[in-house]
Structure formats: structure tokens, C-alpha cells
Amino acid sequence: MADVVSNVTDSGMPSQRPSGTRHPPRRQWPWAALAQQAAAIALVAVAITYLGANITRNLAANGMTGGFGFLWQEAGFAMSFSLIDMSESSTYGRVFLAGVLNTLFIAGLSLVTATILGLIVGFARVSAARPLSLAATVYVEALRNVPMLLILIFVQTVVLRSLPVVREAISIGDAVYVSNRGVYFPWPEAGQDLRLAFGAASAGCLCLAAAWVLRPRTPVLKRRDLAGVFAGMLLGVILLGAAVAQVDWQRPDFQGFDFRGGAKMMPEFAALLLALTLYNAAFIAEIVRAGLQSVDRGQIEAARALGLRDGFIQRRIVLPQALRLMVPPLTNQYVHLIKASSLATVVGFPDLVAVFLGTSLNQTGRAIEIVMMTAAVYLTLCLWLGALSAAWNARVSLKGR
């Protein structure tokens, strides 16, 4: 006997349906979770509304107004260091721009120097030379466990102030002079020759980069390939040499009580750069060491058994695999470096925090607008760096199923 169930439809005709068949389940909406999310959003909106109304009421009670119109007002102060032209008649908006550029400059330069030093110390930590490994370990353990603010103050008050006075400045090749007032070095003179030299240098760098990228990677090199690579490198070197020879360099010359001509690295800038480099390089070195030691020793031994050189093994086998594990923690350290650059206000370097969140805030009293703009700059930089890291990490990570 068939296992069926007879049903009667609206038309009176019987229909048969297997007893084991079930209707597809209806979609159950998570009403409880949706209600909780809606309540949380409403609570945040109410809090923001209340905070905004309270701020507006307090500003009105004190006879103050909000807005960003102050950015077009004259600042009335100059900056000791700026990548753009600044004077006492500059507006607060230009002060903000100069502060952002100074922050980007010191953070970007420190990021490069800390990475280079961290790579060197990281490779030294895994070196077979015991004295070198011990020295790198002492450096890492000492710098990682000391506050960066203490390192910054030590560099400024002890290291830089122990340098000789400007009359007795240390001369390096009669071109660079180091004293407690800063570092003086030659600088190209602005003009038509400088623009031509910059164009020649750019073309030379492009030729060198093209020769490196297009170099043959096969074990057997043809004479035609070698000639092309050599021609590209030779052209790049010639263009770079012509660029250097064409520039009229201003050399620092001691006159009166200070050097004239050339360029000067402020002691505040040097202290901040040195502190950021030394402190963050210790953490980067530990990240590099962990990444290098994560590579299987069997691969290194197999490469040595094939007769490959140690430098080639580290560059082609170990480092590419270690990068997959190094990128995420390196990003966190770079973000920390960007935020730590705000300590420039301690040594008097005019970064964004010093000139905008400090001097401009004291003169205008626009705390809300200035704090929001400053926070937005650091938030944008950190998020942008995180996005670049995520893209790079997705490119170098192993692709699974």
C-alpha cells in the first residue's frame, strides 16, 4: 500500500502528497537583534543631539560662535620650520596646511629610517656571529622597554647639547658642519638650472628603474639582453651625473656668529627624527626577527645544499616568505609611529599638534573645530596606511581553496 495522504483541494479534486515531504521553512527575521541595533543607533543619535545642543547653548552663553570661518583670519605668528612660505600675515588655514606637511615630512622620513635600521638590526639578531647578535639583542631589549618620551628628552638634552658650539662645529669634508645649533649642509640654488637638473635626475632614475625591472631573469643571458641593460644603466648614470654637475650648490660658510648659505637641519627636527628612528626600529627589528625565524629551516638547508649563497637565500627565499607574516605587525608599528610624531611639541618642532592644536587653539579658542580637524588628519593617515597594508597583505598572502 502506497504511503500517501489524500487531501481535497478548493476545486474538490483529491490530491496526493507524500507524507515525508515538508514545506520549505519560512525566513525568520531576527527581530530581537534588529531591535537592539535600532535602539543602539537611536541612543547614539540622541547623545549626539544632546551634546550638540549643549555645546551650542554654552557657546551662546559665553558670547562665542562656532564654525570654520577663523581659518581665513590672520594668524599673527611665524613658524621656525615650514615646507611652504609662511609669515606672520598667513591665515590659520595656511598654518593648518603647513602643520600637516611638517607632520607628513617628519613621519615619512622617520618611517623610512626606522625601517632601514630595523631591517639591519633584525638581520643582526639572527646572525651566526655571536657578538653581533648580542649587540642587536641588547639594543632591542633596551629601547623597547623605555618610554619614547624619555628617549626624546635624552636625545635633545644630552646628545645634541653635548655637541660643540657653532664656532667649533664638526666639519665633514668641508661641506657638512655639525654643532649644537643644528646640521648645516649644501643645498641647490633655485633657478632654471635647478629645474633642468631635476628633470635630468628624474629621467636618470627612470632609466635605472627600467633597466632593473626589464633585466633578464633567465640563467643564460644573451649578449643583446646584457647590452640593453648596460645601456639603460649607463644612460641613467650619465643623466644623474649631468644633473649633479649642472646644479649650483650653495655651501654653508661661517660668517659672524652663524653659518650662511646652504640649508640647516634644526636641532628639534634632528632630535625628533633620531628618537622616532631609534625607538621604532627596535620594534621593527623584533618583527623582522620573528618573520625570518618563521621560515622553515629545511628550505634554507636545501638552498645551501644546492650551492646558493647566503645573501641570495635571504633575498630570494627567506625574505619573501617572511613578508607575509611581517606586514600586519609592521602596519601597526607604522601607525604608532605616525601618532607618536605628535610628541614633536615636547621639543618645539612645529608639527600639526604644536602649531594648530597648540598655538592656534590658544589664540582663537575654537577648541571643537581645531580638535576635530587635527583628529581627522591623524585618522585619515592611519586608515589610509591600513588600507595600503591590507591591499599588500592580500597580494602576498597564500591563496587557499
mmCIF file of C-alpha atoms in Angstrom:
data_model
loop_
_atom_site.group_PDB
_atom_site.id
_atom_site.type_symbol
_atom_site.label_atom_id
_atom_site.label_comp_id
_atom_site.label_asym_id
_atom_site.label_seq_id
_atom_site.Cartn_x
_atom_site.Cartn_y
_atom_site.Cartn_z
ATOM 1 C CA MET A 1 0.000 0.000 0.000
ATOM 2 C CA ALA A 2 1.468 3.310 -1.046
ATOM 3 C CA ASP A 3 2.363 5.715 1.722
ATOM 4 C CA VAL A 4 0.305 8.681 0.585
ATOM 5 C CA VAL A 5 -2.072 11.127 2.180
ATOM 6 C CA SER A 6 -5.212 12.190 0.346
ATOM 7 C CA ASN A 7 -6.181 15.858 0.514
ATOM 8 C CA VAL A 8 -9.048 17.745 -1.019
ATOM 9 C CA THR A 9 -8.302 20.958 -2.878
ATOM 10 C CA ASP A 10 -10.528 24.002 -3.274
ATOM 11 C CA SER A 11 -11.856 22.577 -6.557
ATOM 12 C CA GLY A 12 -12.954 19.387 -4.815
ATOM 13 C CA MET A 13 -10.368 17.243 -6.600
ATOM 14 C CA PRO A 14 -8.308 14.986 -4.399
ATOM 15 C CA SER A 15 -4.550 15.497 -4.352
ATOM 16 C CA GLN A 16 -1.933 13.175 -3.132
ATOM 17 C CA ARG A 17 1.241 14.295 -1.279
ATOM 18 C CA PRO A 18 3.923 12.058 0.175
ATOM 19 C CA SER A 19 3.736 12.115 3.939
ATOM 20 C CA GLY A 20 7.509 12.738 4.304
ATOM 21 C CA THR A 21 7.516 15.966 2.274
ATOM 22 C CA ARG A 22 7.836 19.237 4.218
ATOM 23 C CA HIS A 23 7.196 22.790 3.180
ATOM 24 C CA PRO A 24 10.314 24.977 2.834
ATOM 25 C CA PRO A 25 10.903 26.852 6.085
ATOM 26 C CA ARG A 26 9.919 30.468 6.131
ATOM 27 C CA ARG A 27 12.635 33.046 6.652
ATOM 28 C CA GLN A 28 12.753 34.036 10.280
ATOM 29 C CA TRP A 29 13.719 37.650 10.769
ATOM 30 C CA PRO A 30 15.955 38.256 13.807
ATOM 31 C CA TRP A 31 13.591 40.814 15.266
ATOM 32 C CA ALA A 32 15.365 40.876 18.619
ATOM 33 C CA ALA A 33 18.756 41.660 17.068
ATOM 34 C CA LEU A 34 17.250 44.303 14.771
ATOM 35 C CA ALA A 35 15.503 45.921 17.719
ATOM 36 C CA GLN A 36 18.755 46.040 19.688
ATOM 37 C CA GLN A 37 20.636 47.628 16.793
ATOM 38 C CA ALA A 38 17.886 50.195 16.234
ATOM 39 C CA ALA A 39 17.887 51.044 19.935
ATOM 40 C CA ALA A 40 21.674 51.463 19.923
ATOM 41 C CA ILE A 41 21.553 53.753 16.867
ATOM 42 C CA ALA A 42 18.763 55.807 18.411
ATOM 43 C CA LEU A 43 20.705 56.113 21.670
ATOM 44 C CA VAL A 44 23.816 57.341 19.850
ATOM 45 C CA ALA A 45 21.744 59.836 17.830
ATOM 46 C CA VAL A 46 20.106 61.177 20.994
ATOM 47 C CA ALA A 47 23.502 61.512 22.692
ATOM 48 C CA ILE A 48 24.986 63.395 19.718
ATOM 49 C CA THR A 49 21.944 65.677 19.525
ATOM 50 C CA TYR A 50 22.099 66.426 23.235
ATOM 51 C CA LEU A 51 25.841 67.065 23.070
ATOM 52 C CA GLY A 52 25.466 69.410 20.096
ATOM 53 C CA ALA A 53 22.645 71.350 21.749
ATOM 54 C CA ASN A 54 24.631 71.614 24.971
ATOM 55 C CA ILE A 55 27.711 72.892 23.139
ATOM 56 C CA THR A 56 25.661 75.450 21.200
ATOM 57 C CA ARG A 57 23.987 76.671 24.385
ATOM 58 C CA ASN A 58 27.275 77.032 26.255
ATOM 59 C CA LEU A 59 28.905 78.874 23.361
ATOM 60 C CA ALA A 60 25.991 81.288 23.174
ATOM 61 C CA ALA A 61 26.120 81.859 26.936
ATOM 62 C CA ASN A 62 29.794 82.842 26.683
ATOM 63 C CA GLY A 63 29.241 85.051 23.648
ATOM 64 C CA MET A 64 31.117 82.703 21.324
ATOM 65 C CA THR A 65 30.207 81.339 17.916
ATOM 66 C CA GLY A 66 31.208 78.159 16.117
ATOM 67 C CA GLY A 67 32.232 77.471 12.565
ATOM 68 C CA PHE A 68 35.359 77.345 10.461
ATOM 69 C CA GLY A 69 35.482 80.991 9.440
ATOM 70 C CA PHE A 70 38.554 81.522 11.618
ATOM 71 C CA LEU A 71 40.636 79.635 9.035
ATOM 72 C CA TRP A 72 40.657 82.781 6.871
ATOM 73 C CA GLN A 73 41.781 85.042 9.703
ATOM 74 C CA GLU A 74 45.376 86.238 10.066
ATOM 75 C CA ALA A 75 47.370 84.028 12.428
ATOM 76 C CA GLY A 76 49.885 86.646 13.535
ATOM 77 C CA PHE A 77 52.810 84.285 14.172
ATOM 78 C CA ALA A 78 55.561 82.695 12.099
ATOM 79 C CA MET A 79 56.919 79.154 12.096
ATOM 80 C CA SER A 80 60.552 78.210 12.594
ATOM 81 C CA PHE A 81 60.289 75.416 10.011
ATOM 82 C CA SER A 82 57.875 75.064 7.118
ATOM 83 C CA LEU A 83 57.846 73.390 3.722
ATOM 84 C CA ILE A 84 55.752 76.254 2.309
ATOM 85 C CA ASP A 85 56.117 80.009 2.592
ATOM 86 C CA MET A 86 54.886 81.225 5.987
ATOM 87 C CA SER A 87 54.823 84.650 7.598
ATOM 88 C CA GLU A 88 53.005 86.463 10.378
ATOM 89 C CA SER A 89 50.333 87.545 7.891
ATOM 90 C CA SER A 90 49.457 83.959 6.943
ATOM 91 C CA THR A 91 45.996 82.658 7.775
ATOM 92 C CA TYR A 92 45.119 79.867 10.180
ATOM 93 C CA GLY A 93 44.199 77.740 7.191
ATOM 94 C CA ARG A 94 47.745 78.065 5.878
ATOM 95 C CA VAL A 95 49.064 77.278 9.354
ATOM 96 C CA PHE A 96 46.976 74.100 9.288
ATOM 97 C CA LEU A 97 48.375 73.150 5.866
ATOM 98 C CA ALA A 98 51.953 73.834 6.963
ATOM 99 C CA GLY A 99 51.442 71.747 10.104
ATOM 100 C CA VAL A 100 50.057 68.833 8.095
ATOM 101 C CA LEU A 101 53.015 68.962 5.682
ATOM 102 C CA ASN A 102 55.511 69.108 8.557
ATOM 103 C CA THR A 103 53.834 66.110 10.192
ATOM 104 C CA LEU A 104 53.887 64.156 6.938
ATOM 105 C CA PHE A 105 57.532 65.064 6.384
ATOM 106 C CA ILE A 106 58.827 64.007 9.800
ATOM 107 C CA ALA A 107 56.607 60.903 9.935
ATOM 108 C CA GLY A 108 57.507 59.770 6.413
ATOM 109 C CA LEU A 109 61.234 60.318 6.885
ATOM 110 C CA SER A 110 61.195 58.576 10.272
ATOM 111 C CA LEU A 111 59.262 55.673 8.773
ATOM 112 C CA VAL A 112 61.955 55.142 6.135
ATOM 113 C CA THR A 113 64.918 55.460 8.513
ATOM 114 C CA ALA A 114 63.293 53.278 11.189
ATOM 115 C CA THR A 115 62.522 50.586 8.618
ATOM 116 C CA ILE A 116 66.094 50.540 7.303
ATOM 117 C CA LEU A 117 67.599 50.426 10.792
ATOM 118 C CA GLY A 118 65.050 47.835 11.912
ATOM 119 C CA LEU A 119 65.894 45.563 8.974
ATOM 120 C CA ILE A 120 69.605 45.812 9.742
ATOM 121 C CA VAL A 121 69.136 45.086 13.446
ATOM 122 C CA GLY A 122 66.626 42.317 12.708
ATOM 123 C CA PHE A 123 69.070 40.506 10.426
ATOM 124 C CA ALA A 124 71.803 41.059 13.013
ATOM 125 C CA ARG A 125 69.688 39.343 15.671
ATOM 126 C CA VAL A 126 69.527 36.119 13.651
ATOM 127 C CA SER A 127 73.153 36.368 12.563
ATOM 128 C CA ALA A 128 75.516 33.494 13.303
ATOM 129 C CA ALA A 129 78.079 35.997 14.624
ATOM 130 C CA ARG A 130 77.574 35.890 18.375
ATOM 131 C CA PRO A 131 78.877 39.416 19.212
ATOM 132 C CA LEU A 132 76.709 40.985 16.509
ATOM 133 C CA SER A 133 73.617 39.092 17.644
ATOM 134 C CA LEU A 134 74.263 40.006 21.288
ATOM 135 C CA ALA A 135 74.690 43.705 20.476
ATOM 136 C CA ALA A 136 71.447 43.719 18.480
ATOM 137 C CA THR A 137 69.621 41.946 21.323
ATOM 138 C CA VAL A 138 70.843 44.491 23.882
ATOM 139 C CA TYR A 139 69.726 47.357 21.629
ATOM 140 C CA VAL A 140 66.250 45.893 21.097
ATOM 141 C CA GLU A 141 65.607 44.991 24.725
ATOM 142 C CA ALA A 142 66.895 48.336 25.996
ATOM 143 C CA LEU A 143 64.935 50.560 23.612
ATOM 144 C CA ARG A 144 61.675 48.590 23.710
ATOM 145 C CA ASN A 145 61.355 48.889 27.479
ATOM 146 C CA VAL A 146 61.976 52.628 27.768
ATOM 147 C CA PRO A 147 59.247 55.246 27.113
ATOM 148 C CA MET A 148 59.746 57.117 23.877
ATOM 149 C CA LEU A 149 59.248 60.455 25.617
ATOM 150 C CA LEU A 150 62.257 59.691 27.808
ATOM 151 C CA ILE A 151 64.333 58.817 24.736
ATOM 152 C CA LEU A 152 63.263 62.056 23.037
ATOM 153 C CA ILE A 153 64.220 64.186 26.036
ATOM 154 C CA PHE A 154 67.522 62.319 26.408
ATOM 155 C CA VAL A 155 68.431 62.871 22.758
ATOM 156 C CA GLN A 156 67.657 66.582 22.922
ATOM 157 C CA THR A 157 69.136 67.440 26.320
ATOM 158 C CA VAL A 158 72.125 65.094 26.427
ATOM 159 C CA VAL A 159 73.133 64.025 22.931
ATOM 160 C CA LEU A 160 72.531 67.196 20.913
ATOM 161 C CA ARG A 161 73.547 69.691 23.593
ATOM 162 C CA SER A 162 76.841 67.870 24.071
ATOM 163 C CA LEU A 163 77.831 68.793 20.511
ATOM 164 C CA PRO A 164 80.341 71.647 20.084
ATOM 165 C CA VAL A 165 79.276 75.259 19.675
ATOM 166 C CA VAL A 166 78.840 76.685 16.219
ATOM 167 C CA ARG A 167 82.347 78.232 16.133
ATOM 168 C CA GLU A 168 83.857 74.796 16.791
ATOM 169 C CA ALA A 169 81.447 72.848 14.592
ATOM 170 C CA ILE A 170 82.484 69.399 13.428
ATOM 171 C CA SER A 171 83.412 69.592 9.743
ATOM 172 C CA ILE A 172 82.695 66.674 7.412
ATOM 173 C CA GLY A 173 84.532 67.145 4.139
ATOM 174 C CA ASP A 174 84.365 70.955 4.448
ATOM 175 C CA ALA A 175 80.764 70.676 3.284
ATOM 176 C CA VAL A 176 78.705 69.490 6.264
ATOM 177 C CA TYR A 177 79.011 71.082 9.710
ATOM 178 C CA VAL A 178 77.529 69.668 12.914
ATOM 179 C CA SER A 179 77.009 71.789 16.041
ATOM 180 C CA ASN A 180 74.556 72.207 18.890
ATOM 181 C CA ARG A 181 72.595 74.621 16.695
ATOM 182 C CA GLY A 182 71.922 72.044 14.022
ATOM 183 C CA VAL A 183 73.436 70.421 10.963
ATOM 184 C CA TYR A 184 74.493 72.653 8.049
ATOM 185 C CA PHE A 185 74.852 71.125 4.594
ATOM 186 C CA PRO A 186 74.984 72.263 0.920
ATOM 187 C CA TRP A 187 71.733 72.952 -0.881
ATOM 188 C CA PRO A 188 71.000 73.554 -4.580
ATOM 189 C CA GLU A 189 70.239 77.124 -5.581
ATOM 190 C CA ALA A 190 66.788 77.720 -7.031
ATOM 191 C CA GLY A 191 66.546 78.738 -10.668
ATOM 192 C CA GLN A 192 66.305 77.469 -14.232
ATOM 193 C CA ASP A 193 69.335 75.215 -13.778
ATOM 194 C CA LEU A 194 67.689 73.513 -10.810
ATOM 195 C CA ARG A 195 64.573 72.711 -12.831
ATOM 196 C CA LEU A 196 66.672 71.288 -15.670
ATOM 197 C CA ALA A 197 68.714 69.266 -13.203
ATOM 198 C CA PHE A 198 65.567 67.916 -11.583
ATOM 199 C CA GLY A 199 64.276 66.814 -14.981
ATOM 200 C CA ALA A 200 67.583 65.132 -15.818
ATOM 201 C CA ALA A 201 67.676 63.393 -12.445
ATOM 202 C CA SER A 202 64.109 62.154 -12.894
ATOM 203 C CA ALA A 203 64.932 60.797 -16.345
ATOM 204 C CA GLY A 204 68.041 59.100 -14.972
ATOM 205 C CA CYS A 205 66.090 57.436 -12.179
ATOM 206 C CA LEU A 206 63.501 56.225 -14.691
ATOM 207 C CA CYS A 207 66.242 54.726 -16.866
ATOM 208 C CA LEU A 208 67.792 52.927 -13.906
ATOM 209 C CA ALA A 209 64.391 51.656 -12.765
ATOM 210 C CA ALA A 210 63.516 50.454 -16.268
ATOM 211 C CA ALA A 211 66.856 48.672 -16.593
ATOM 212 C CA TRP A 212 66.274 46.938 -13.260
ATOM 213 C CA VAL A 213 62.680 45.914 -13.984
ATOM 214 C CA LEU A 214 63.366 44.731 -17.534
ATOM 215 C CA ARG A 215 66.555 42.878 -16.661
ATOM 216 C CA PRO A 216 66.603 39.245 -17.870
ATOM 217 C CA ARG A 217 65.876 36.690 -15.166
ATOM 218 C CA THR A 218 66.975 33.603 -17.074
ATOM 219 C CA PRO A 219 70.162 31.749 -16.112
ATOM 220 C CA VAL A 220 71.523 32.049 -19.652
ATOM 221 C CA LEU A 221 71.949 35.683 -20.644
ATOM 222 C CA LYS A 222 72.156 36.760 -24.235
ATOM 223 C CA ARG A 223 74.572 39.434 -25.376
ATOM 224 C CA ARG A 224 71.663 41.507 -26.665
ATOM 225 C CA ASP A 225 69.968 41.468 -23.240
ATOM 226 C CA LEU A 226 73.154 42.438 -21.455
ATOM 227 C CA ALA A 227 73.726 45.281 -23.917
ATOM 228 C CA GLY A 228 70.220 46.664 -23.323
ATOM 229 C CA VAL A 229 70.532 46.566 -19.546
ATOM 230 C CA PHE A 230 74.009 48.097 -19.652
ATOM 231 C CA ALA A 231 72.846 50.872 -21.996
ATOM 232 C CA GLY A 232 69.923 51.738 -19.721
ATOM 233 C CA MET A 233 72.106 51.842 -16.617
ATOM 234 C CA LEU A 234 74.791 53.882 -18.377
ATOM 235 C CA LEU A 235 72.234 56.409 -19.622
ATOM 236 C CA GLY A 236 70.769 56.708 -16.134
ATOM 237 C CA VAL A 237 74.184 57.294 -14.549
ATOM 238 C CA ILE A 238 75.080 59.901 -17.196
ATOM 239 C CA LEU A 239 71.824 61.785 -16.638
ATOM 240 C CA LEU A 240 72.270 61.714 -12.865
ATOM 241 C CA GLY A 241 75.852 62.928 -13.197
ATOM 242 C CA ALA A 242 74.769 65.729 -15.516
ATOM 243 C CA ALA A 243 72.056 66.713 -13.066
ATOM 244 C CA VAL A 244 74.507 66.941 -10.173
ATOM 245 C CA ALA A 245 77.083 68.840 -12.234
ATOM 246 C CA GLN A 246 74.511 71.309 -13.547
ATOM 247 C CA VAL A 247 73.260 72.391 -10.141
ATOM 248 C CA ASP A 248 74.814 75.396 -8.453
ATOM 249 C CA TRP A 249 75.281 74.246 -4.869
ATOM 250 C CA GLN A 250 75.269 76.734 -2.012
ATOM 251 C CA ARG A 251 77.812 75.711 0.593
ATOM 252 C CA PRO A 252 77.491 76.822 4.222
ATOM 253 C CA ASP A 253 80.038 79.476 5.171
ATOM 254 C CA PHE A 254 80.671 80.701 8.709
ATOM 255 C CA GLN A 255 80.119 84.454 8.929
ATOM 256 C CA GLY A 256 79.830 86.386 12.167
ATOM 257 C CA PHE A 257 78.062 84.200 14.690
ATOM 258 C CA ASP A 258 76.475 81.577 12.422
ATOM 259 C CA PHE A 259 76.731 79.844 9.064
ATOM 260 C CA ARG A 260 75.323 81.480 5.962
ATOM 261 C CA GLY A 261 74.185 79.706 2.814
ATOM 262 C CA GLY A 262 73.165 76.120 2.278
ATOM 263 C CA ALA A 263 70.480 74.502 4.400
ATOM 264 C CA LYS A 264 70.141 73.797 8.098
ATOM 265 C CA MET A 265 68.586 70.887 9.967
ATOM 266 C CA MET A 266 67.061 72.227 13.165
ATOM 267 C CA PRO A 267 68.168 70.534 16.412
ATOM 268 C CA GLU A 268 64.495 69.978 17.288
ATOM 269 C CA PHE A 269 63.956 68.185 13.991
ATOM 270 C CA ALA A 270 67.125 66.134 14.453
ATOM 271 C CA ALA A 271 66.112 65.130 17.997
ATOM 272 C CA LEU A 272 62.632 64.043 16.919
ATOM 273 C CA LEU A 273 63.928 62.161 13.872
ATOM 274 C CA LEU A 274 66.586 60.359 15.906
ATOM 275 C CA ALA A 275 64.188 59.431 18.717
ATOM 276 C CA LEU A 276 61.471 58.159 16.374
ATOM 277 C CA THR A 277 64.022 56.157 14.406
ATOM 278 C CA LEU A 278 65.759 54.538 17.378
ATOM 279 C CA TYR A 279 62.573 53.696 19.271
ATOM 280 C CA ASN A 280 60.521 52.280 16.410
ATOM 281 C CA ALA A 281 63.490 50.476 14.854
ATOM 282 C CA ALA A 282 63.707 48.311 17.981
ATOM 283 C CA PHE A 283 60.132 47.084 17.481
ATOM 284 C CA ILE A 284 60.606 46.670 13.732
ATOM 285 C CA ALA A 285 63.753 44.624 14.365
ATOM 286 C CA GLU A 286 61.805 42.241 16.583
ATOM 287 C CA ILE A 287 59.126 41.898 13.893
ATOM 288 C CA VAL A 288 61.804 41.164 11.294
ATOM 289 C CA ARG A 289 63.457 38.584 13.564
ATOM 290 C CA ALA A 290 60.165 36.782 14.158
ATOM 291 C CA GLY A 291 59.385 36.780 10.442
ATOM 292 C CA LEU A 292 62.795 35.422 9.478
ATOM 293 C CA GLN A 293 62.697 32.666 12.079
ATOM 294 C CA SER A 294 59.218 31.608 10.947
ATOM 295 C CA VAL A 295 60.624 30.277 7.660
ATOM 296 C CA ASP A 296 61.294 26.544 7.755
ATOM 297 C CA ARG A 297 64.965 25.748 8.322
ATOM 298 C CA GLY A 298 64.686 22.882 5.882
ATOM 299 C CA GLN A 299 64.302 25.297 2.983
ATOM 300 C CA ILE A 300 67.450 27.174 3.992
ATOM 301 C CA GLU A 301 69.442 23.956 4.337
ATOM 302 C CA ALA A 302 68.155 22.738 0.975
ATOM 303 C CA ALA A 303 69.195 26.007 -0.670
ATOM 304 C CA ARG A 304 72.670 25.761 0.847
ATOM 305 C CA ALA A 305 72.910 22.170 -0.347
ATOM 306 C CA LEU A 306 72.297 23.461 -3.875
ATOM 307 C CA GLY A 307 75.260 25.803 -3.513
ATOM 308 C CA LEU A 308 73.309 29.065 -3.243
ATOM 309 C CA ARG A 309 74.938 31.974 -1.478
ATOM 310 C CA ASP A 310 73.605 33.169 1.885
ATOM 311 C CA GLY A 311 72.750 36.605 0.511
ATOM 312 C CA PHE A 312 70.763 35.085 -2.332
ATOM 313 C CA ILE A 313 68.991 32.738 0.104
ATOM 314 C CA GLN A 314 67.938 35.581 2.379
ATOM 315 C CA ARG A 315 66.832 37.798 -0.514
ATOM 316 C CA ARG A 316 65.019 35.242 -2.670
ATOM 317 C CA ILE A 317 63.841 32.523 -0.294
ATOM 318 C CA VAL A 318 63.610 33.739 3.295
ATOM 319 C CA LEU A 319 62.520 37.375 2.995
ATOM 320 C CA PRO A 320 59.609 36.863 0.519
ATOM 321 C CA GLN A 321 58.072 34.242 2.808
ATOM 322 C CA ALA A 322 58.739 36.270 5.951
ATOM 323 C CA LEU A 323 56.970 39.311 4.481
ATOM 324 C CA ARG A 324 53.635 37.506 4.668
ATOM 325 C CA LEU A 325 53.890 37.447 8.452
ATOM 326 C CA MET A 326 55.677 40.772 8.843
ATOM 327 C CA VAL A 327 53.212 43.054 7.034
ATOM 328 C CA PRO A 328 50.361 43.140 9.633
ATOM 329 C CA PRO A 329 52.539 43.917 12.695
ATOM 330 C CA LEU A 330 54.631 46.339 10.641
ATOM 331 C CA THR A 331 51.467 48.265 9.801
ATOM 332 C CA ASN A 332 50.592 48.560 13.476
ATOM 333 C CA GLN A 333 54.080 49.865 14.191
ATOM 334 C CA TYR A 334 53.873 52.403 11.361
ATOM 335 C CA VAL A 335 50.535 53.644 12.702
ATOM 336 C CA HIS A 336 52.123 54.001 16.142
ATOM 337 C CA LEU A 337 54.993 55.969 14.588
ATOM 338 C CA ILE A 338 52.603 58.407 12.926
ATOM 339 C CA LYS A 339 50.750 59.011 16.178
ATOM 340 C CA ALA A 340 53.992 59.238 18.166
ATOM 341 C CA SER A 341 55.209 62.046 15.895
ATOM 342 C CA SER A 342 52.818 64.319 17.807
ATOM 343 C CA LEU A 343 55.451 64.350 20.582
ATOM 344 C CA ALA A 344 57.175 66.997 18.457
ATOM 345 C CA THR A 345 55.527 69.616 20.635
ATOM 346 C CA VAL A 346 57.775 68.486 23.526
ATOM 347 C CA VAL A 347 60.963 69.538 21.735
ATOM 348 C CA GLY A 348 59.443 72.553 19.981
ATOM 349 C CA PHE A 349 59.225 71.237 16.432
ATOM 350 C CA PRO A 350 56.294 72.950 14.630
ATOM 351 C CA ASP A 351 54.180 69.975 13.616
ATOM 352 C CA LEU A 352 50.379 69.924 13.366
ATOM 353 C CA VAL A 353 49.834 69.441 17.101
ATOM 354 C CA ALA A 354 52.251 72.206 18.081
ATOM 355 C CA VAL A 355 51.146 74.983 15.716
ATOM 356 C CA PHE A 356 47.458 74.160 15.249
ATOM 357 C CA LEU A 357 46.300 72.272 18.316
ATOM 358 C CA GLY A 358 48.583 74.399 20.474
ATOM 359 C CA THR A 359 49.224 77.968 19.318
ATOM 360 C CA SER A 360 46.184 78.364 17.052
ATOM 361 C CA LEU A 361 43.839 76.933 19.685
ATOM 362 C CA ASN A 362 45.162 79.295 22.349
ATOM 363 C CA GLN A 363 44.692 82.328 20.090
ATOM 364 C CA THR A 364 41.277 81.512 18.626
ATOM 365 C CA GLY A 365 39.591 79.467 21.341
ATOM 366 C CA ARG A 366 37.971 77.243 18.662
ATOM 367 C CA ALA A 367 38.666 74.038 20.547
ATOM 368 C CA ILE A 368 35.955 71.903 18.952
ATOM 369 C CA GLU A 369 36.807 72.739 15.347
ATOM 370 C CA ILE A 370 40.579 72.507 15.828
ATOM 371 C CA VAL A 371 40.439 69.224 17.737
ATOM 372 C CA MET A 372 38.121 67.733 15.111
ATOM 373 C CA MET A 373 40.384 68.813 12.232
ATOM 374 C CA THR A 374 43.518 67.522 13.962
ATOM 375 C CA ALA A 375 41.896 64.189 14.807
ATOM 376 C CA ALA A 376 40.607 63.880 11.229
ATOM 377 C CA VAL A 377 44.146 64.257 9.855
ATOM 378 C CA TYR A 378 45.604 61.508 12.036
ATOM 379 C CA LEU A 379 42.561 59.291 11.459
ATOM 380 C CA THR A 380 42.869 59.698 7.684
ATOM 381 C CA LEU A 381 46.589 58.923 7.717
ATOM 382 C CA CYS A 382 46.164 55.800 9.837
ATOM 383 C CA LEU A 383 43.190 54.492 7.845
ATOM 384 C CA TRP A 384 44.979 55.138 4.560
ATOM 385 C CA LEU A 385 48.047 53.294 5.803
ATOM 386 C CA GLY A 386 45.868 50.423 6.999
ATOM 387 C CA ALA A 387 44.167 50.201 3.593
ATOM 388 C CA LEU A 388 47.524 50.053 1.815
ATOM 389 C CA SER A 389 48.683 47.356 4.200
ATOM 390 C CA ALA A 390 45.513 45.324 3.647
ATOM 391 C CA ALA A 391 45.965 45.538 -0.123
ATOM 392 C CA TRP A 392 49.603 44.495 0.115
ATOM 393 C CA ASN A 393 48.782 41.702 2.560
ATOM 394 C CA ALA A 394 46.106 40.375 0.206
ATOM 395 C CA ARG A 395 48.640 40.364 -2.615
ATOM 396 C CA VAL A 396 51.409 38.478 -0.814
ATOM 397 C CA SER A 397 49.263 36.121 1.271
ATOM 398 C CA LEU A 398 48.924 32.489 0.313
ATOM 399 C CA LYS A 399 45.812 31.735 -1.710
ATOM 400 C CA GLY A 400 43.880 28.825 -0.210
ATOM 401 C CA ARG A 401 40.903 26.938 -1.532
#
